[in-house]
mmCIF file of C-alpha atoms in Angstrom:
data_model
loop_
_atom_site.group_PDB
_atom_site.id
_atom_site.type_symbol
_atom_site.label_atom_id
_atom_site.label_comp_id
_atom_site.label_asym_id
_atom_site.label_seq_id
_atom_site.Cartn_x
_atom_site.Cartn_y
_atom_site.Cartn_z
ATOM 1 C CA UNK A 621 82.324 73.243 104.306
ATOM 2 C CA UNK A 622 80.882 76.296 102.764
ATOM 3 C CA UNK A 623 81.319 79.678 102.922
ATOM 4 C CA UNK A 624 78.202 80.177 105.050
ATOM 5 C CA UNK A 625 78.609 77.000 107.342
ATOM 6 C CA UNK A 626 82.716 78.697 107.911
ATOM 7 C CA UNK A 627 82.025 82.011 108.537
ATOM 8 C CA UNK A 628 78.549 80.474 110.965
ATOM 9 C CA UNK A 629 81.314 78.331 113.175
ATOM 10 C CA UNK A 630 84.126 81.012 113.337
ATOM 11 C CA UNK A 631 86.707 79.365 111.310
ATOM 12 C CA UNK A 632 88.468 80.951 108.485
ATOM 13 C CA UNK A 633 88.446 79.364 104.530
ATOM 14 C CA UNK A 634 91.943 79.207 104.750
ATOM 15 C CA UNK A 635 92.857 78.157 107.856
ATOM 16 C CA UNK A 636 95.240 75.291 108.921
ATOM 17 C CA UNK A 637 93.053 71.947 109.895
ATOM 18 C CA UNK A 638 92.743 70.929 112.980
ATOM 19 C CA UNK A 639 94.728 74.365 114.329
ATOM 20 C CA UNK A 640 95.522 74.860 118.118
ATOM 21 C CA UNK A 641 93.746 78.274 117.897
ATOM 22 C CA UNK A 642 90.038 76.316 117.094
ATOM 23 C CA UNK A 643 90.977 73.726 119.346
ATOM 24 C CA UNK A 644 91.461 75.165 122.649
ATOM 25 C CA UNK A 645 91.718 79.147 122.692
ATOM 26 C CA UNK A 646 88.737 80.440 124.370
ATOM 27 C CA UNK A 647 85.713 81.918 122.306
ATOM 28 C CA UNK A 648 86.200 85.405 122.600
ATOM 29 C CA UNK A 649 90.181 84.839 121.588
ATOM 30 C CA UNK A 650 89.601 83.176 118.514
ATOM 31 C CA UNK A 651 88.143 85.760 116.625
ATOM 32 C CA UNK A 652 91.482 87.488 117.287
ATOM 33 C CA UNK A 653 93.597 84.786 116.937
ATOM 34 C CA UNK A 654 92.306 84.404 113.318
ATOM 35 C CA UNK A 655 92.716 88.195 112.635
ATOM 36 C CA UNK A 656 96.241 87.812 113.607
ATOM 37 C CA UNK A 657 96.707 84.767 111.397
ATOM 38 C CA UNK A 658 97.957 82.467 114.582
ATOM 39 C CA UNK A 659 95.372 79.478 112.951
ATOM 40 C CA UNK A 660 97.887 79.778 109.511
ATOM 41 C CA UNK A 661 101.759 79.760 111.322
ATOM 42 C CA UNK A 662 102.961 79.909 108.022
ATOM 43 C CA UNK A 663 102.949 83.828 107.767
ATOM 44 C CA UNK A 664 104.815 84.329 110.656
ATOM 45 C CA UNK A 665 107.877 81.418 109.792
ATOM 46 C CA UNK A 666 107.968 82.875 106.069
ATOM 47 C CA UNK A 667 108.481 86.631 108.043
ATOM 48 C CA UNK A 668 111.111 84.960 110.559
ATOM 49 C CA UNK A 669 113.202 82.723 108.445
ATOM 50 C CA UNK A 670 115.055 85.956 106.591
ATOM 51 C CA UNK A 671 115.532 87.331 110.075
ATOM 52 C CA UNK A 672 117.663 83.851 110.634
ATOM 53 C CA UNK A 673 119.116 84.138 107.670
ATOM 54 C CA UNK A 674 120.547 87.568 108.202
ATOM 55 C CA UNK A 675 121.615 86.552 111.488
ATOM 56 C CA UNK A 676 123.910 83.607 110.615
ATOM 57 C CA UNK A 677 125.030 85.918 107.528
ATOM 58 C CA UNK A 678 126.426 87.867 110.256
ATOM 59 C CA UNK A 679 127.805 84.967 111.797
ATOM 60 C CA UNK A 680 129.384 83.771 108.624
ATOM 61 C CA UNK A 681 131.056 87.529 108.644
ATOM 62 C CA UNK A 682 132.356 87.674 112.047
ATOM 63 C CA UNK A 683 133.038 84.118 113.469
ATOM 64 C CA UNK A 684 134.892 85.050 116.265
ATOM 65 C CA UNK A 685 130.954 86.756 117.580
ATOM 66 C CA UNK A 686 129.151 83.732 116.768
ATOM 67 C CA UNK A 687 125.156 82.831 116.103
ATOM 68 C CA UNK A 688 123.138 85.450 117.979
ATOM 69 C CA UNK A 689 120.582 82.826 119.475
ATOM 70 C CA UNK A 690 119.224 85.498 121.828
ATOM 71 C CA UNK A 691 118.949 87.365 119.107
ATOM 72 C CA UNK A 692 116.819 85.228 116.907
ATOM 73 C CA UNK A 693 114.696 84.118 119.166
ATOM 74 C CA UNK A 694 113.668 87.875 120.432
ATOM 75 C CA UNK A 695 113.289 87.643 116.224
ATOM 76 C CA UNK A 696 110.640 85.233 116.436
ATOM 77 C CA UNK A 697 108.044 86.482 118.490
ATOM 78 C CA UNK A 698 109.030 90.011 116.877
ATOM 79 C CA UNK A 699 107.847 88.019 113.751
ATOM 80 C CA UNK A 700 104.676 86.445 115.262
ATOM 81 C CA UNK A 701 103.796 89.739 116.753
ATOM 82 C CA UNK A 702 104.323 91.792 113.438
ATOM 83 C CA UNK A 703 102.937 89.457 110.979
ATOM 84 C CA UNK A 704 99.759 89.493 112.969
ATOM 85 C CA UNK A 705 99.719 93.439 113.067
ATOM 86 C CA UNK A 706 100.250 93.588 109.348
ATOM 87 C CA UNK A 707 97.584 91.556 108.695
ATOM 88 C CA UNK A 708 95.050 93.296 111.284
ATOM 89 C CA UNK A 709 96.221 96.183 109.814
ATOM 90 C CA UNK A 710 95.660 94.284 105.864
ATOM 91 C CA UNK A 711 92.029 92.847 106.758
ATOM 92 C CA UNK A 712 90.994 96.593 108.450
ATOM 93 C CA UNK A 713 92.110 98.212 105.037
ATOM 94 C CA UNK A 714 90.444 95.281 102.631
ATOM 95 C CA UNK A 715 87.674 94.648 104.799
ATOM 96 C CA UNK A 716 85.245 95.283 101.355
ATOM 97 C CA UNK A 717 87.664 93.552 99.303
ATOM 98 C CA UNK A 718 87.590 90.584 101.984
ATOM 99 C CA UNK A 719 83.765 90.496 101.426
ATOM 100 C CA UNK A 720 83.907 89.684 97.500
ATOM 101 C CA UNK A 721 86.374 86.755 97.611
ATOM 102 C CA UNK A 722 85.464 83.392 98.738
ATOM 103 C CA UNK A 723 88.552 82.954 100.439
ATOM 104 C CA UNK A 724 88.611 85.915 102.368
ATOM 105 C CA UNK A 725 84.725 86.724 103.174
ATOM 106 C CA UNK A 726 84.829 84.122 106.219
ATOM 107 C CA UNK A 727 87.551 86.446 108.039
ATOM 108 C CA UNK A 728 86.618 88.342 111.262
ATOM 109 C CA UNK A 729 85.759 91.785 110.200
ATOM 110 C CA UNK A 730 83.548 90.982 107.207
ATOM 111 C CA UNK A 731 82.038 87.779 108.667
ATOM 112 C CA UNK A 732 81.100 90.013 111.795
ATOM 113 C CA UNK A 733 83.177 88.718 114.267
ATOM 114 C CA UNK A 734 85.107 91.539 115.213
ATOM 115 C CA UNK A 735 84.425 95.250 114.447
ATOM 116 C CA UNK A 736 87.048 97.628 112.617
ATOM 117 C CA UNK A 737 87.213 99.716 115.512
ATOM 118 C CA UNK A 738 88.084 96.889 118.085
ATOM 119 C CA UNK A 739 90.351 95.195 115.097
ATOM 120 C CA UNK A 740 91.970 98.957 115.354
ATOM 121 C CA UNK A 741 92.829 98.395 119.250
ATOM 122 C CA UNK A 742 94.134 94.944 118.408
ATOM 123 C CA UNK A 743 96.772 95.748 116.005
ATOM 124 C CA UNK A 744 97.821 98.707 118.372
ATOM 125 C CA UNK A 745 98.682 96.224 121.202
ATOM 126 C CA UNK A 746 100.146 94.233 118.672
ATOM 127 C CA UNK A 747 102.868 96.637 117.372
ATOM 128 C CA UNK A 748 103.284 97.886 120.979
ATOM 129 C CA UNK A 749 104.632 94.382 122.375
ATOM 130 C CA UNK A 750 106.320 93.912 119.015
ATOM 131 C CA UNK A 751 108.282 97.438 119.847
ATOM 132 C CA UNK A 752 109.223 96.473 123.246
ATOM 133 C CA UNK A 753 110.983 93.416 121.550
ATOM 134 C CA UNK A 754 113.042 95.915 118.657
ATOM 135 C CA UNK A 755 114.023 98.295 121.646
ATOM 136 C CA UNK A 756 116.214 95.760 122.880
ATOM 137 C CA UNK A 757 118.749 95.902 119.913
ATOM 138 C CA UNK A 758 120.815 98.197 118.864
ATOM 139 C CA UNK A 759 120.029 101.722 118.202
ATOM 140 C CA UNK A 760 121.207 101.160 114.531
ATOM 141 C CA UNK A 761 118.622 98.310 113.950
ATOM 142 C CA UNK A 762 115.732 99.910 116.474
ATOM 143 C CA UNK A 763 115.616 102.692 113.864
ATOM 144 C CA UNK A 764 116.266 100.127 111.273
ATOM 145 C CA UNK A 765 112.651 98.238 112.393
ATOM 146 C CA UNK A 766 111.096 101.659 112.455
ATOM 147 C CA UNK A 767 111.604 102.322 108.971
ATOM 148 C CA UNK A 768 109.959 99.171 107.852
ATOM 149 C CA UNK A 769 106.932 100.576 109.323
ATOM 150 C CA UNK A 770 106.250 102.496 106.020
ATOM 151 C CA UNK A 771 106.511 99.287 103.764
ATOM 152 C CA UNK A 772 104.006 97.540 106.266
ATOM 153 C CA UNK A 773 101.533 100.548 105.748
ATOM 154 C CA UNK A 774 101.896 100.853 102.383
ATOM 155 C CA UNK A 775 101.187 97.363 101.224
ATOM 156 C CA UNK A 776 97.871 96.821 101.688
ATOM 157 C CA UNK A 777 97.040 99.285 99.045
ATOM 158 C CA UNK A 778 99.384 98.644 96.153
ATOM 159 C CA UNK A 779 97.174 95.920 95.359
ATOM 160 C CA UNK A 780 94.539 98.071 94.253
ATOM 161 C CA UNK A 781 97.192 100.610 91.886
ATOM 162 C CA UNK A 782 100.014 98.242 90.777
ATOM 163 C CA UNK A 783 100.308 94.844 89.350
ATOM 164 C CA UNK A 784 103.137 94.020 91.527
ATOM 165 C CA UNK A 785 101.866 93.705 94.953
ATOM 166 C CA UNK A 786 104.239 91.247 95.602
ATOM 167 C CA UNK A 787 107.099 93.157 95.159
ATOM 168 C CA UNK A 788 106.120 95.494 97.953
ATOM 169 C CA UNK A 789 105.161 91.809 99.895
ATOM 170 C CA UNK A 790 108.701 91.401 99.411
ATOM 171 C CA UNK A 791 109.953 94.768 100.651
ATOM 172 C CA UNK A 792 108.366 94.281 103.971
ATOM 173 C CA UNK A 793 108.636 90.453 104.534
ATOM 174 C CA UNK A 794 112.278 90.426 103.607
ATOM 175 C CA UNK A 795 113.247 93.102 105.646
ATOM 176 C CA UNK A 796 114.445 90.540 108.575
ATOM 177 C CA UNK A 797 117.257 89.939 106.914
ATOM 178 C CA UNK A 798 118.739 93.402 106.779
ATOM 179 C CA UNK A 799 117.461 93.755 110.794
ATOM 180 C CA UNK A 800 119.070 90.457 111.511
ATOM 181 C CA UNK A 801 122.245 91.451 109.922
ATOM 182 C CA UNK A 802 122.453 94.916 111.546
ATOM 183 C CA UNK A 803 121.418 93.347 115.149
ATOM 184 C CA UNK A 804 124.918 91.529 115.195
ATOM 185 C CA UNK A 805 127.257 94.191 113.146
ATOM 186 C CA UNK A 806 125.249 97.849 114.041
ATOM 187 C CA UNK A 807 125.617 98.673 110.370
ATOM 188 C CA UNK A 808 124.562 97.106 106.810
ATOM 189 C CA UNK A 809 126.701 96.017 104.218
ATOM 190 C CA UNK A 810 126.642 94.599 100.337
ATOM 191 C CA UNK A 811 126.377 90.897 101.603
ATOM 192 C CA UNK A 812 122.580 91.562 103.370
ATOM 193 C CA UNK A 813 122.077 93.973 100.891
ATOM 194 C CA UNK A 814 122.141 90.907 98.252
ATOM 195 C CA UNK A 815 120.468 88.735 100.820
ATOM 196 C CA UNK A 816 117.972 91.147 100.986
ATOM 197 C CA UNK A 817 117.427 91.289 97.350
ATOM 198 C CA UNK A 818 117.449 87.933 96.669
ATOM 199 C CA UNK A 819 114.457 87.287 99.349
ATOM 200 C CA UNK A 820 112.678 89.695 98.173
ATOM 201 C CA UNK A 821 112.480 87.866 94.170
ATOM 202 C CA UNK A 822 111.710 84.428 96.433
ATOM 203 C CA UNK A 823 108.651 86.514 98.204
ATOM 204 C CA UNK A 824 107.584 87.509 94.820
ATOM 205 C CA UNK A 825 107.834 83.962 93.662
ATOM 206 C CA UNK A 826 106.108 82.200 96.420
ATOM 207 C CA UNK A 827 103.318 84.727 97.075
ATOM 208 C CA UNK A 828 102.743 84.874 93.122
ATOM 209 C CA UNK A 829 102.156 81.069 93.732
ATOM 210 C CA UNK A 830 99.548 81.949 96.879
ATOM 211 C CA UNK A 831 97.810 84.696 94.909
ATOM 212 C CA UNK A 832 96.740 82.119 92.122
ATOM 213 C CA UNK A 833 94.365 80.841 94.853
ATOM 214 C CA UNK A 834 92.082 84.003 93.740
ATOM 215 C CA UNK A 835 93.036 84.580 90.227
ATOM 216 C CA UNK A 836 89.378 84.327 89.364
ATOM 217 C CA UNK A 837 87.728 86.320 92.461
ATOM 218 C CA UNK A 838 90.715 88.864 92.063
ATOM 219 C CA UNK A 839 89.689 89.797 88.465
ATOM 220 C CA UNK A 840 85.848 90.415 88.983
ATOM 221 C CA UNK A 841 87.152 92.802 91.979
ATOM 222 C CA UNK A 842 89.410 94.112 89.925
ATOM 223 C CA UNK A 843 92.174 93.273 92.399
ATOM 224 C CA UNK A 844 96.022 93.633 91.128
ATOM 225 C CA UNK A 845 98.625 90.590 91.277
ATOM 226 C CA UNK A 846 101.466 88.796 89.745
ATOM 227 C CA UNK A 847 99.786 85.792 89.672
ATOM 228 C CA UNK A 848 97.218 87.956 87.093
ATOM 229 C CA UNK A 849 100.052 89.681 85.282
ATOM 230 C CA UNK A 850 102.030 86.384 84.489
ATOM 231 C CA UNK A 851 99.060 84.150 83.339
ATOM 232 C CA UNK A 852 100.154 81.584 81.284
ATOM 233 C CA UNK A 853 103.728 82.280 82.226
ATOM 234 C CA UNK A 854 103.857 81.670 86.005
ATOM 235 C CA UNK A 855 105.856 78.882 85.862
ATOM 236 C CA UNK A 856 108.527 80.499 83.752
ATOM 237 C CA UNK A 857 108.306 83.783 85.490
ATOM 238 C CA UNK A 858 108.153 82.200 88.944
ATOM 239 C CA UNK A 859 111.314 79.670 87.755
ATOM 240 C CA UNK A 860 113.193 83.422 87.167
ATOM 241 C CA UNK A 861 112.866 84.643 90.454
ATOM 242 C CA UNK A 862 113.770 81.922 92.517
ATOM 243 C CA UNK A 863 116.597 80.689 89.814
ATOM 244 C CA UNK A 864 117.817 84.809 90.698
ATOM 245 C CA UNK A 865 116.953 84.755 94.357
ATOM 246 C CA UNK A 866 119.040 80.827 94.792
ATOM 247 C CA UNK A 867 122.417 83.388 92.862
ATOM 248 C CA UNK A 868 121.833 86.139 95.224
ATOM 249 C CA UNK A 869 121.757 84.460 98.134
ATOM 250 C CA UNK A 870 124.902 82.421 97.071
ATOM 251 C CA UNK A 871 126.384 85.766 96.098
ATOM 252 C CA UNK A 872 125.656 87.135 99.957
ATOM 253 C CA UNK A 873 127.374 84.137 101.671
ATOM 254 C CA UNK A 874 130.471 84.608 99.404
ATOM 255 C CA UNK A 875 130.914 88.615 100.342
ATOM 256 C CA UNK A 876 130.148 87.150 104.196
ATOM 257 C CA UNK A 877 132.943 84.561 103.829
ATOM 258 C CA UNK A 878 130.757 81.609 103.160
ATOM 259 C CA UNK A 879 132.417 78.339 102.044
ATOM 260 C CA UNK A 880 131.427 75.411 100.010
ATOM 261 C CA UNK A 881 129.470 73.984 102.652
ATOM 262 C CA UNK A 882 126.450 76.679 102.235
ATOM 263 C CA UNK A 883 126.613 76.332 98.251
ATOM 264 C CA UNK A 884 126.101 72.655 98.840
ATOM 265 C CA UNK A 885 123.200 72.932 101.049
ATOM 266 C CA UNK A 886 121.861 75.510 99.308
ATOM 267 C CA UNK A 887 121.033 73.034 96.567
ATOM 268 C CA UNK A 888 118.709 71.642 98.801
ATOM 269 C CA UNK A 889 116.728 74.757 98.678
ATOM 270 C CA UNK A 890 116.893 74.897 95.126
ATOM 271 C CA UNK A 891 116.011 71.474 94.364
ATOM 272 C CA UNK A 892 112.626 72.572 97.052
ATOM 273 C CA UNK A 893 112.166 75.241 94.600
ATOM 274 C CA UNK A 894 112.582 73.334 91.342
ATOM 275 C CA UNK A 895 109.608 70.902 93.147
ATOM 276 C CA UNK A 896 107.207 73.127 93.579
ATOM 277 C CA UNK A 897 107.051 74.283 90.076
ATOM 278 C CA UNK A 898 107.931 71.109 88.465
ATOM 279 C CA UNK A 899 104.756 69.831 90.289
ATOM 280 C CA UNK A 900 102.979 73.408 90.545
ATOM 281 C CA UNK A 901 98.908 73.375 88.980
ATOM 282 C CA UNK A 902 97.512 76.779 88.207
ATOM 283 C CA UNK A 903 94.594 75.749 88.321
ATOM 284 C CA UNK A 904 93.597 73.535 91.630
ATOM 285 C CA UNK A 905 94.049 76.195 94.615
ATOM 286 C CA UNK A 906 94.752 73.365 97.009
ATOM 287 C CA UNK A 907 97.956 72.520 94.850
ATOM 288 C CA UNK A 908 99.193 76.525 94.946
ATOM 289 C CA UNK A 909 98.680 76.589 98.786
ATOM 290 C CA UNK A 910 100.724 73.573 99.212
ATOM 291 C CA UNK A 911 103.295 74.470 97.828
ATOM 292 C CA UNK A 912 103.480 77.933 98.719
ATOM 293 C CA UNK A 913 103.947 76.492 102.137
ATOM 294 C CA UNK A 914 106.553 74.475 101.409
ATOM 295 C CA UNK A 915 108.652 77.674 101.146
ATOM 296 C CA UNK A 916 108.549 76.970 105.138
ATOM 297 C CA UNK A 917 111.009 74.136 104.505
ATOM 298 C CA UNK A 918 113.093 76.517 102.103
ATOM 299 C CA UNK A 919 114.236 78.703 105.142
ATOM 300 C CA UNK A 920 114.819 75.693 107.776
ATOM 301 C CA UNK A 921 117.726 74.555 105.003
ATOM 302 C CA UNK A 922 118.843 77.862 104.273
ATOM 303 C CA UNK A 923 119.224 78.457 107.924
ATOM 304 C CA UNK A 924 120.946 75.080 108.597
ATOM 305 C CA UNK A 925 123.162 75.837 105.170
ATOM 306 C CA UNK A 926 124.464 79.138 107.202
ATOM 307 C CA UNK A 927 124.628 77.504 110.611
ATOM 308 C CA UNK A 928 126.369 74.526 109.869
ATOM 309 C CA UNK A 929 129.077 76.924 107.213
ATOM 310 C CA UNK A 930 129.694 79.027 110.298
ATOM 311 C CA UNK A 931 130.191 75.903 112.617
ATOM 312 C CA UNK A 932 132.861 74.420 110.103
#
């Protein structure tokens, strides 16, 4: 379908076929829906899984606690709710950007769906359901979620001054795991400090490998990104990251009192990670976004891997 014929029946250029949001929400939720990203669930597992992660971290810490299952799934619609806030927030700020790549012109605000100023009242209802999920944790982690606030504000724009957008991608969407830590213990520590770190190289991996989608658009715009930087060298620089990240992570569980039963699994993850650049294309978008979504499957066996290390 075209550009035209997308943006003329609603949908978005990216969106996930067949979605429950263009199936069945009512008209005047859909534009909405799509602003928030709740046609593409990928966003919001990619923002949830390091929340998991820090979670069963904790658990790996302090067995005698346990898995905070309450606690993870308050994390989840936390994530849904935040992920579509930063990206109201994202498609208010890049709303003339949006309008210049094909990718993006077929979102709400520059297709005309919704206005900036309604877009504005969205994202404030948003954040205010997401807060009423962070107040109940502790205060430790309540002022823990505020502070991420900044990273989520800042992002938008670092495409437009730095050639690593995707660092400050990684900031924010890693954050969970320091929040999911903290929501068990009340404090940080080196092990989600190093969990931290290490998701924060696999969010610059992965999103370097969903910005090649726009390589081309990106430099007539004269848009920032990794996936612009590294050229040639993705695959190398992208193999770097997540060959770092996979240590880190390792490195995390060890400090938390992880065994040999989340190095094992862990393999799985890398061997997910080895795939997608093994089998990664540059140049066919379809390939990138495929495999960029297959980082979904990276956190459901890095979840199990600290789940089933704490339950043994």
């Amino acid at each position: 379908m075209s550009d035209v014929n997308q943006s003329q029946a609603g949908t978005v250029a990216d969106a996930q076929k067949d979605n429950w949001l263009d199936r069945h929400a009512p008209e005047k939720v859909k534009p909405y829906g799509r602003l928030a990203r709740w046609d593409r669930p990928i966003g919001f597992w990619l923002l949830f899984w390091p929340c998991a992660w820090g979670v069963g971290l904790a658990a790996l810490a302090q067995p005698q606690v346990g898995f905070g299952w309450w606690a993870v799934i308050l994390m989840f619609f936390g994530a849904v709710l935040m992920r579509g806030a930063g990206c109201t927030f994202n498609d208010i700020v890049d709303r003339d950007i949006d309008m210049q790549v094909a990718r993006t012109r077929s979102r709400p605000i520059p297709s005309g769906q919704v206005t900036a100023r309604d877009a504005l009242y969205f994202l404030i209802a948003q954040a205010l359901l997401a807060s009423a999920i962070l107040f109940q944790f502790n205060r430790f982690t309540v002022w823990a979620g505020i502070a991420s606030l900044a990273l989520v504000a800042i992002y938008p724009f670092m495409k437009r001054i730095t050639w690593w957008p995707q660092f400050f991608l990684g900031l924010a969407f890693s954050y969970g795991a320091l929040v999911g830590w903290s929501s068990q213990t009340g404090s940080l520590g080196w092990a989600p400090l190093l969990l931290y770190g290490g998701t924060i190289l696999w969010v610059i991996g992965y999103d370097t490998i969903y910005a090649l989608q726009d390589v081309e658009d990106d430099a007539l715009v004269g848009v920032k990104s990794t996936a612009r930087l590294f050229g040639d060298n993705v695959r190398p620089a992208v193999a770097v990251l997540y060959s770092c990240a996979f240590v880190l992570w390792n490195m995390a569980s060890i400090l938390a009192g992880g065994g040999l039963i989340f190095a094992a699994l862990s393999l799985v993850a890398a061997g997910l990670l080895a795939w997608q650049l093994w089998t990664l294309d540059a140049d066919d978008a379809e390939n990138a976004l495929f495999r960029f979504k297959n980082n979904h499957y990276v956190g459901i066996v890095l979840t199990l891997a600290l789940l089933a290390d704490w339950a043994w």
